[in-house]
GROMACS .gro file of C-alpha atoms in nm:
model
  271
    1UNK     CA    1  -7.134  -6.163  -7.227
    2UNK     CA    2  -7.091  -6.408  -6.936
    3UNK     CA    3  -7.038  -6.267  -6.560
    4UNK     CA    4  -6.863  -6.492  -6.281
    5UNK     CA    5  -6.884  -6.401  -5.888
    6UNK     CA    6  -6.694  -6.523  -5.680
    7UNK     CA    7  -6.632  -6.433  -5.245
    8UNK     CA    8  -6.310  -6.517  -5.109
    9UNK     CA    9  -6.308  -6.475  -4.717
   10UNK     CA   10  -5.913  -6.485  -4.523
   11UNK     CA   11  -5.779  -6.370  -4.210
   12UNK     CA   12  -5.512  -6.106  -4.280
   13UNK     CA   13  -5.293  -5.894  -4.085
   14UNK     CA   14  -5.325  -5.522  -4.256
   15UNK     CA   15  -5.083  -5.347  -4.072
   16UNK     CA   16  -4.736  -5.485  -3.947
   17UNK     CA   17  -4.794  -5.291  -3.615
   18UNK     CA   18  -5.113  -5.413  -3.548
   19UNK     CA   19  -5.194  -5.727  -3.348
   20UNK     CA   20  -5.542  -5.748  -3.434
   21UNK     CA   21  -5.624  -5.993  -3.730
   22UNK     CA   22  -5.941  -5.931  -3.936
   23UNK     CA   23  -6.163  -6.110  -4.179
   24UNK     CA   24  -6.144  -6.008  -4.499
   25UNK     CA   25  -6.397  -6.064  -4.760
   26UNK     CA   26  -6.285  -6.000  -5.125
   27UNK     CA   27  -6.532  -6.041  -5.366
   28UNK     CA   28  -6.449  -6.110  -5.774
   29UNK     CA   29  -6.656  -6.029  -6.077
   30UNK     CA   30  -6.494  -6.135  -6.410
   31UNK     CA   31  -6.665  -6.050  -6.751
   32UNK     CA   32  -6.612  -6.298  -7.037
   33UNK     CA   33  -6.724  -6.083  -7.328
   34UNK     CA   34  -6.582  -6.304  -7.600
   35UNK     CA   35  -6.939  -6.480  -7.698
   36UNK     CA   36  -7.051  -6.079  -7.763
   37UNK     CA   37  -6.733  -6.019  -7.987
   38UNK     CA   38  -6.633  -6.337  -8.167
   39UNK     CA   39  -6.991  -6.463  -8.246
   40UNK     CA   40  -7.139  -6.203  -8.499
   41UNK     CA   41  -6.954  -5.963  -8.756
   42UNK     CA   42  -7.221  -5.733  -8.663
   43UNK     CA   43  -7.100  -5.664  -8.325
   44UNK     CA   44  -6.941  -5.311  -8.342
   45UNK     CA   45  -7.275  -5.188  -8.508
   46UNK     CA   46  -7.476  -5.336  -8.244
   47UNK     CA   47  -7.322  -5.208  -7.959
   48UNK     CA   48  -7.335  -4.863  -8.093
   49UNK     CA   49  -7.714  -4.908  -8.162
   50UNK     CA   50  -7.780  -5.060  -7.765
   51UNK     CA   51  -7.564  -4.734  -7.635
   52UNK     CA   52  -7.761  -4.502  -7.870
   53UNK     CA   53  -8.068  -4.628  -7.801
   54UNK     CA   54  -8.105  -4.808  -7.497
   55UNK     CA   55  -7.826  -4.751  -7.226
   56UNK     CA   56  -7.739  -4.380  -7.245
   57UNK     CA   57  -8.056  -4.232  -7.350
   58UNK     CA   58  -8.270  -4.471  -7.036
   59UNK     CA   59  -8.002  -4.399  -6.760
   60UNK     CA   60  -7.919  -4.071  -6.588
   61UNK     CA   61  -7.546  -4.044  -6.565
   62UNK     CA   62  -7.326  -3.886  -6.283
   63UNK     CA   63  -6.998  -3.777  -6.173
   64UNK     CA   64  -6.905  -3.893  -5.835
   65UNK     CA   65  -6.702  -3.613  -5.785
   66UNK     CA   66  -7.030  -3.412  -5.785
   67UNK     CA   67  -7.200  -3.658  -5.605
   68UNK     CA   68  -6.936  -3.647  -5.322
   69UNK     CA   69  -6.920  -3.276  -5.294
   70UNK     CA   70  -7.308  -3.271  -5.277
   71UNK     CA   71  -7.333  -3.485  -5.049
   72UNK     CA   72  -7.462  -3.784  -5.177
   73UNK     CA   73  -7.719  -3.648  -5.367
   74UNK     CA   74  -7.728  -3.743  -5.735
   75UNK     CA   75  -7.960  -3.487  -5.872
   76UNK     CA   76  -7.682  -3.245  -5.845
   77UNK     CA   77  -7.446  -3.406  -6.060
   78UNK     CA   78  -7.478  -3.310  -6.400
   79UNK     CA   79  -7.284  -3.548  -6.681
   80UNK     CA   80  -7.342  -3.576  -7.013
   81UNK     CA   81  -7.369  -3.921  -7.177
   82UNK     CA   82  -7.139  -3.831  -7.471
   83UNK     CA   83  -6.847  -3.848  -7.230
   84UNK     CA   84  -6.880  -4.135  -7.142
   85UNK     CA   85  -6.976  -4.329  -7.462
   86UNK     CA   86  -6.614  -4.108  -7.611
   87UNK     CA   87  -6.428  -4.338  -7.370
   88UNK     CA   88  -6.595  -4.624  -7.514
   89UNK     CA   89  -6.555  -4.550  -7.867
   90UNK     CA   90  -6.216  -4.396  -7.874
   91UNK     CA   91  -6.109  -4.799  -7.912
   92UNK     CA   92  -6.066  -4.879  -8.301
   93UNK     CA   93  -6.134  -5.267  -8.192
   94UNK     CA   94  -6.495  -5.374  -8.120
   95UNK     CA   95  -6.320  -5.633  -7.876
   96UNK     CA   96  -6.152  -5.297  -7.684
   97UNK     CA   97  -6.497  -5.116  -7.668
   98UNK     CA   98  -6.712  -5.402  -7.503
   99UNK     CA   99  -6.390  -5.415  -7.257
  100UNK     CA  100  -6.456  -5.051  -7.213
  101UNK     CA  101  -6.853  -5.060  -7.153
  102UNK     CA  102  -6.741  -5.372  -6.972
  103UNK     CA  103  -6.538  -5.180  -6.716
  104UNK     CA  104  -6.793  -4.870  -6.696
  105UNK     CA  105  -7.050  -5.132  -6.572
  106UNK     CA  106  -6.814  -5.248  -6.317
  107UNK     CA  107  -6.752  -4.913  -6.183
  108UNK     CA  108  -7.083  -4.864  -6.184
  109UNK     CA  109  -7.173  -5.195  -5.947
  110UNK     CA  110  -6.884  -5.124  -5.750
  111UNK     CA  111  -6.928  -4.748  -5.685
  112UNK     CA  112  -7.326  -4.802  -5.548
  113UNK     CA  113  -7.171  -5.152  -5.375
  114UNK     CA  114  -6.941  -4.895  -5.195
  115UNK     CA  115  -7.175  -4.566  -5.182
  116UNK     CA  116  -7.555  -4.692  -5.082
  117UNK     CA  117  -7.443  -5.019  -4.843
  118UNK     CA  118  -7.692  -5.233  -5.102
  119UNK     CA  119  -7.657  -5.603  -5.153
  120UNK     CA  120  -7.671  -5.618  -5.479
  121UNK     CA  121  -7.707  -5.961  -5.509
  122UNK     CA  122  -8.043  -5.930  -5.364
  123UNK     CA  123  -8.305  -6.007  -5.675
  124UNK     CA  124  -8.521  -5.734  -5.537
  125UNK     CA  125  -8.285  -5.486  -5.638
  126UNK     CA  126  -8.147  -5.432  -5.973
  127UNK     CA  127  -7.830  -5.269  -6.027
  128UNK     CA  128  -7.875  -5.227  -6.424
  129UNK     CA  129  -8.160  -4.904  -6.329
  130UNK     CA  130  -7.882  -4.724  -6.149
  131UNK     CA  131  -7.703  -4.455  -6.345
  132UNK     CA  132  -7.302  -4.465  -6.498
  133UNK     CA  133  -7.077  -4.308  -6.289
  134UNK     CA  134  -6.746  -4.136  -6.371
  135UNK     CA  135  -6.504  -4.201  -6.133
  136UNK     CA  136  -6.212  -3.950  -6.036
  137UNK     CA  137  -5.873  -4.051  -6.105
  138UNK     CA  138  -5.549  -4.024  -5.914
  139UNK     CA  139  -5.273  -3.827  -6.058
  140UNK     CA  140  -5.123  -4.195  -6.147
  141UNK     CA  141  -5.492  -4.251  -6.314
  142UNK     CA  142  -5.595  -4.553  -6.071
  143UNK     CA  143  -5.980  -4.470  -6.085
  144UNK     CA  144  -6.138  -4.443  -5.684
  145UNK     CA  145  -6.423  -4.393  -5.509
  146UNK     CA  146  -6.454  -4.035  -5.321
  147UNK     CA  147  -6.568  -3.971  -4.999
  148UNK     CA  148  -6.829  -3.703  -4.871
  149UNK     CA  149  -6.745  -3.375  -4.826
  150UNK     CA  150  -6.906  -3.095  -4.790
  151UNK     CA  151  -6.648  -2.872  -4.953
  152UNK     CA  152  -6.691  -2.741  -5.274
  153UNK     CA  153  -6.363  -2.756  -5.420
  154UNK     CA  154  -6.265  -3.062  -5.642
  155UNK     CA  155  -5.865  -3.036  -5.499
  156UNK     CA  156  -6.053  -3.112  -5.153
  157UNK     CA  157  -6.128  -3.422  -5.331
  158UNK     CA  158  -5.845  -3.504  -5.487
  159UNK     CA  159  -5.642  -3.524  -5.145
  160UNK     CA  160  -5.882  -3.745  -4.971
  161UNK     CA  161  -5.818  -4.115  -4.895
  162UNK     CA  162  -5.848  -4.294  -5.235
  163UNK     CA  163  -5.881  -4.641  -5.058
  164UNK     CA  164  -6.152  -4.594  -4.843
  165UNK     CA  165  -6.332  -4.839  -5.031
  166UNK     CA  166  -6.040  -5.031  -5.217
  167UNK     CA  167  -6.080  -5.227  -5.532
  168UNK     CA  168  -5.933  -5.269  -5.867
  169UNK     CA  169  -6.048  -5.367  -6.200
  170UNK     CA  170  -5.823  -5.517  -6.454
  171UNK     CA  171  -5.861  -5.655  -6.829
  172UNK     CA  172  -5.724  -5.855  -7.104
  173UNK     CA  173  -5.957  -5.993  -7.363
  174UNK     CA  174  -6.168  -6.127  -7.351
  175UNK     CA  175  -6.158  -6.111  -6.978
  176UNK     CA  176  -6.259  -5.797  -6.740
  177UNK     CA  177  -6.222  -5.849  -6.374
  178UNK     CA  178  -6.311  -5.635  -6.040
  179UNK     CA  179  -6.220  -5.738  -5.728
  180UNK     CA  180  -6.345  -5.502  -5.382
  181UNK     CA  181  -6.356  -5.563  -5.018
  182UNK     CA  182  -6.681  -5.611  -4.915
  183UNK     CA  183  -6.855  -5.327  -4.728
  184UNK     CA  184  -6.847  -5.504  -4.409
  185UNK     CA  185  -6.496  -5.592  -4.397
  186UNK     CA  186  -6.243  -5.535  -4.153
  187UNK     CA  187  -6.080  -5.201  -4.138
  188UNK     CA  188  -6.144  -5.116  -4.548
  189UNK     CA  189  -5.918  -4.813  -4.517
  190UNK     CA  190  -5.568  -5.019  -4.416
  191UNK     CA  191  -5.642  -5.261  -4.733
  192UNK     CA  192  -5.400  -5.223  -4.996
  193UNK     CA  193  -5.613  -5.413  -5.325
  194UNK     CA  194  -5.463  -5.495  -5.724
  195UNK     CA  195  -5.562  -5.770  -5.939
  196UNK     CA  196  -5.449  -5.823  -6.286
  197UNK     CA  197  -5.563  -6.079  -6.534
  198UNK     CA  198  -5.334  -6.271  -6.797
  199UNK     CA  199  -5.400  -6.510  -7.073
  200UNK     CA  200  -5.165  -6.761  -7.158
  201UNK     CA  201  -5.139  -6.705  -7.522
  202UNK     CA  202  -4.870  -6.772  -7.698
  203UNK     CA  203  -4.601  -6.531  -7.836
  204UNK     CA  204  -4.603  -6.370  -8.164
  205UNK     CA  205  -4.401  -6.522  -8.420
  206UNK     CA  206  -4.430  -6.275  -8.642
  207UNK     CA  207  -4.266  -6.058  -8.412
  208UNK     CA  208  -4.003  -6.310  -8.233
  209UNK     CA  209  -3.798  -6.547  -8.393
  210UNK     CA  210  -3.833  -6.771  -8.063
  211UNK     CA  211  -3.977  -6.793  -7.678
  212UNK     CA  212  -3.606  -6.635  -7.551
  213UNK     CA  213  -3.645  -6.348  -7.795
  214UNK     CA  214  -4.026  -6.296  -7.644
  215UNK     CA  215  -3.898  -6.322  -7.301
  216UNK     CA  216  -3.581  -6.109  -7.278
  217UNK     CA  217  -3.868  -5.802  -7.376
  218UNK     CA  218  -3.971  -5.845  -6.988
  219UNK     CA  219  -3.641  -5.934  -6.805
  220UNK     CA  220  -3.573  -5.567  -6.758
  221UNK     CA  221  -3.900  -5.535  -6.577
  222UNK     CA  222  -3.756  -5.818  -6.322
  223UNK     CA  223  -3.548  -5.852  -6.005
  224UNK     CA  224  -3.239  -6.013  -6.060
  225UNK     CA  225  -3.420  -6.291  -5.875
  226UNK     CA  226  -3.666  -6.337  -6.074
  227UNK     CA  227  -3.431  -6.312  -6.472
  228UNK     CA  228  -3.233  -6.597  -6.302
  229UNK     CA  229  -3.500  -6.831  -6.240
  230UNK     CA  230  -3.652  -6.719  -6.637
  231UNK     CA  231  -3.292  -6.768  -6.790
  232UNK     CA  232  -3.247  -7.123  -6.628
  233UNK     CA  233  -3.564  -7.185  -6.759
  234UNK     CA  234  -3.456  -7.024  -7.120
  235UNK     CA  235  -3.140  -7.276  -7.102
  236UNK     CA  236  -3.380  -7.573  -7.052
  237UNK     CA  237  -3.636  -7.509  -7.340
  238UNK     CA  238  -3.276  -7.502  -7.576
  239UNK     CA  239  -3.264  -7.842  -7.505
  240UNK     CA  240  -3.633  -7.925  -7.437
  241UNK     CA  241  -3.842  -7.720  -7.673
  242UNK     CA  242  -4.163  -7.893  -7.468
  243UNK     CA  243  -4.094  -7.689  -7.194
  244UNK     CA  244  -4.158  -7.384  -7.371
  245UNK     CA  245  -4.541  -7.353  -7.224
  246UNK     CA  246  -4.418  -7.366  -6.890
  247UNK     CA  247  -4.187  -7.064  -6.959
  248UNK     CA  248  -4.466  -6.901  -7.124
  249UNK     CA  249  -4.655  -6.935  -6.802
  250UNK     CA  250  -4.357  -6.855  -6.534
  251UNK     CA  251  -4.334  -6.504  -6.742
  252UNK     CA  252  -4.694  -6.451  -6.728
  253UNK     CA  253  -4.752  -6.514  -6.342
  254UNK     CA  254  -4.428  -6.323  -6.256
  255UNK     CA  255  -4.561  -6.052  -6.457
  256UNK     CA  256  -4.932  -6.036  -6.366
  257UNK     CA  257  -4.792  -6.042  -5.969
  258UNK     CA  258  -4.582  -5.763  -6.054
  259UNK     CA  259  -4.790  -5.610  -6.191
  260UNK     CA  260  -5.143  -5.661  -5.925
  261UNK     CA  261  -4.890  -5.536  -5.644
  262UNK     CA  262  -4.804  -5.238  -5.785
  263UNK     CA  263  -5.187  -5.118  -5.946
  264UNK     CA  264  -5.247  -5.220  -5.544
  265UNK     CA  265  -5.009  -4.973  -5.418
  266UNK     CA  266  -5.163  -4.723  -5.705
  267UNK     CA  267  -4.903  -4.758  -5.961
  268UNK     CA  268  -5.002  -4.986  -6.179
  269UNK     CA  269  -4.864  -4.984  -6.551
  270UNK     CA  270  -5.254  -4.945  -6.679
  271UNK     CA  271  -5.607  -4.912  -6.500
   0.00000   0.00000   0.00000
């Protein structure tokens, strides 16, 4: 699998009210995992073998529910492997699993990014000793980050701020992606964070008789703005069946903005 990183720095006003402007550092990862998928036939039988026998069994894994109601303290939390590697194999795919382990490794860099104040990009330090985590989920299922607390109920959890540290992970093979502030950024808490990847591929014929067919599955999902501007662009690939790619690509950028704004105000379609 490949791995990208990528810092993007802006100034951004985070609340409408407030005349301060910040700097905000947002910070990308994104996971190409088709080289592990596509290149051997053997690839659902080795991953099982590396989880069985090198990345459960080597690394101590944690809740960080526990971890947050014990204060930080890891040897408290108590999680057993097998839950973790059920998330991974409940996918029938092999491509859907190494998006899986993909996304648990994420979480993982993300959640000690957030938790220990490490730069992880530091060689001294390596990030693949530290254990899996299990992040909590909201009751729309956007995975978080909890805060300390001292309380030793997990509903005290559940009710804190779930954007303390904000980031979002998103996935579409053979892509996984996780963008985060970074822990010195302005004012974490007022950031509002989604990202959502697409791939441009094209429609299914076997399942649409043409590119209108495909598109009128999404128009519902649309402002009224937004099906105008896709149904004068329907009209033109009648006559220009060229610009069907660009139609293609309108629906897929409408849709992936649609749907990055709403997994950033926690309701995204899928986490």
């Amino acid at each position: 699998m490949g791995t990208t990183n990528s810092t993007m720095k802006s100034g951004a006003k985070l609340n409408p009210d407030d005349d301060d402007v910040g700097t905000l550092s947002i910070q990308v990862i994104l996971v190409n995992t088709e080289t592990a998928v596509s290149n051997d036939d053997k690839a659902t039988t080795k991953l099982k073998e590396w989880m069985d026998n090198s990345l459960f069994p080597k690394l101590p894994c944690i809740s960080a529910n526990d971890w947050s109601m014990h204060n930080g303290k890891y040897e408290n939390s108590e999680l057993s492997a097998a839950n973790l590697e059920k998330d991974i194999l409940r996918f029938v795919q092999v491509k859907d699993r190494y998006s899986a382990l993909s996304s648990l490794l994420l979480k993982r860099w993300v959640f000690f990014q957030a938790t220990c104040h490490l730069d992880l990009d530091d060689p001294a330090i390596c990030p693949s000793s530290f254990p899996l985590v299990e992040l909590p989920r909201t009751r729309h299922k956007k995975p978080y980050i909890p805060s300390l607390t001292t309380q030793s109920t997990n509903q005290t959890i559940a009710n804190h701020n779930d954007e303390w540290f904000p980031f979002s992970i998103s996935h579409q093979y053979p892509f996984v992606g996780l963008a985060h502030a970074a822990p010195k950024s302005f004012r974490l808490g007022a950031l509002l964070l989604g990202v959502d990847i697409v791939v441009f591929d094209p429609y299914n014929p076997r399942l649409y008789q043409n590119v209108s067919e495909f598109v009128h599955v999404f128009l519902g999902s649309f402002a009224s703005s937004e099906q105008a501007i896709l149904r004068n662009l329907m009209k033109r690939v009648e006559t220009d069946p060229d610009r069907e790619p660009h139609l293609l690509r309108e629906v897929y950028l409408m849709w992936s903005v649609k749907e990055a704004y709403t997994k950033a105000l926690g309701l995204g379609l899928g986490f």
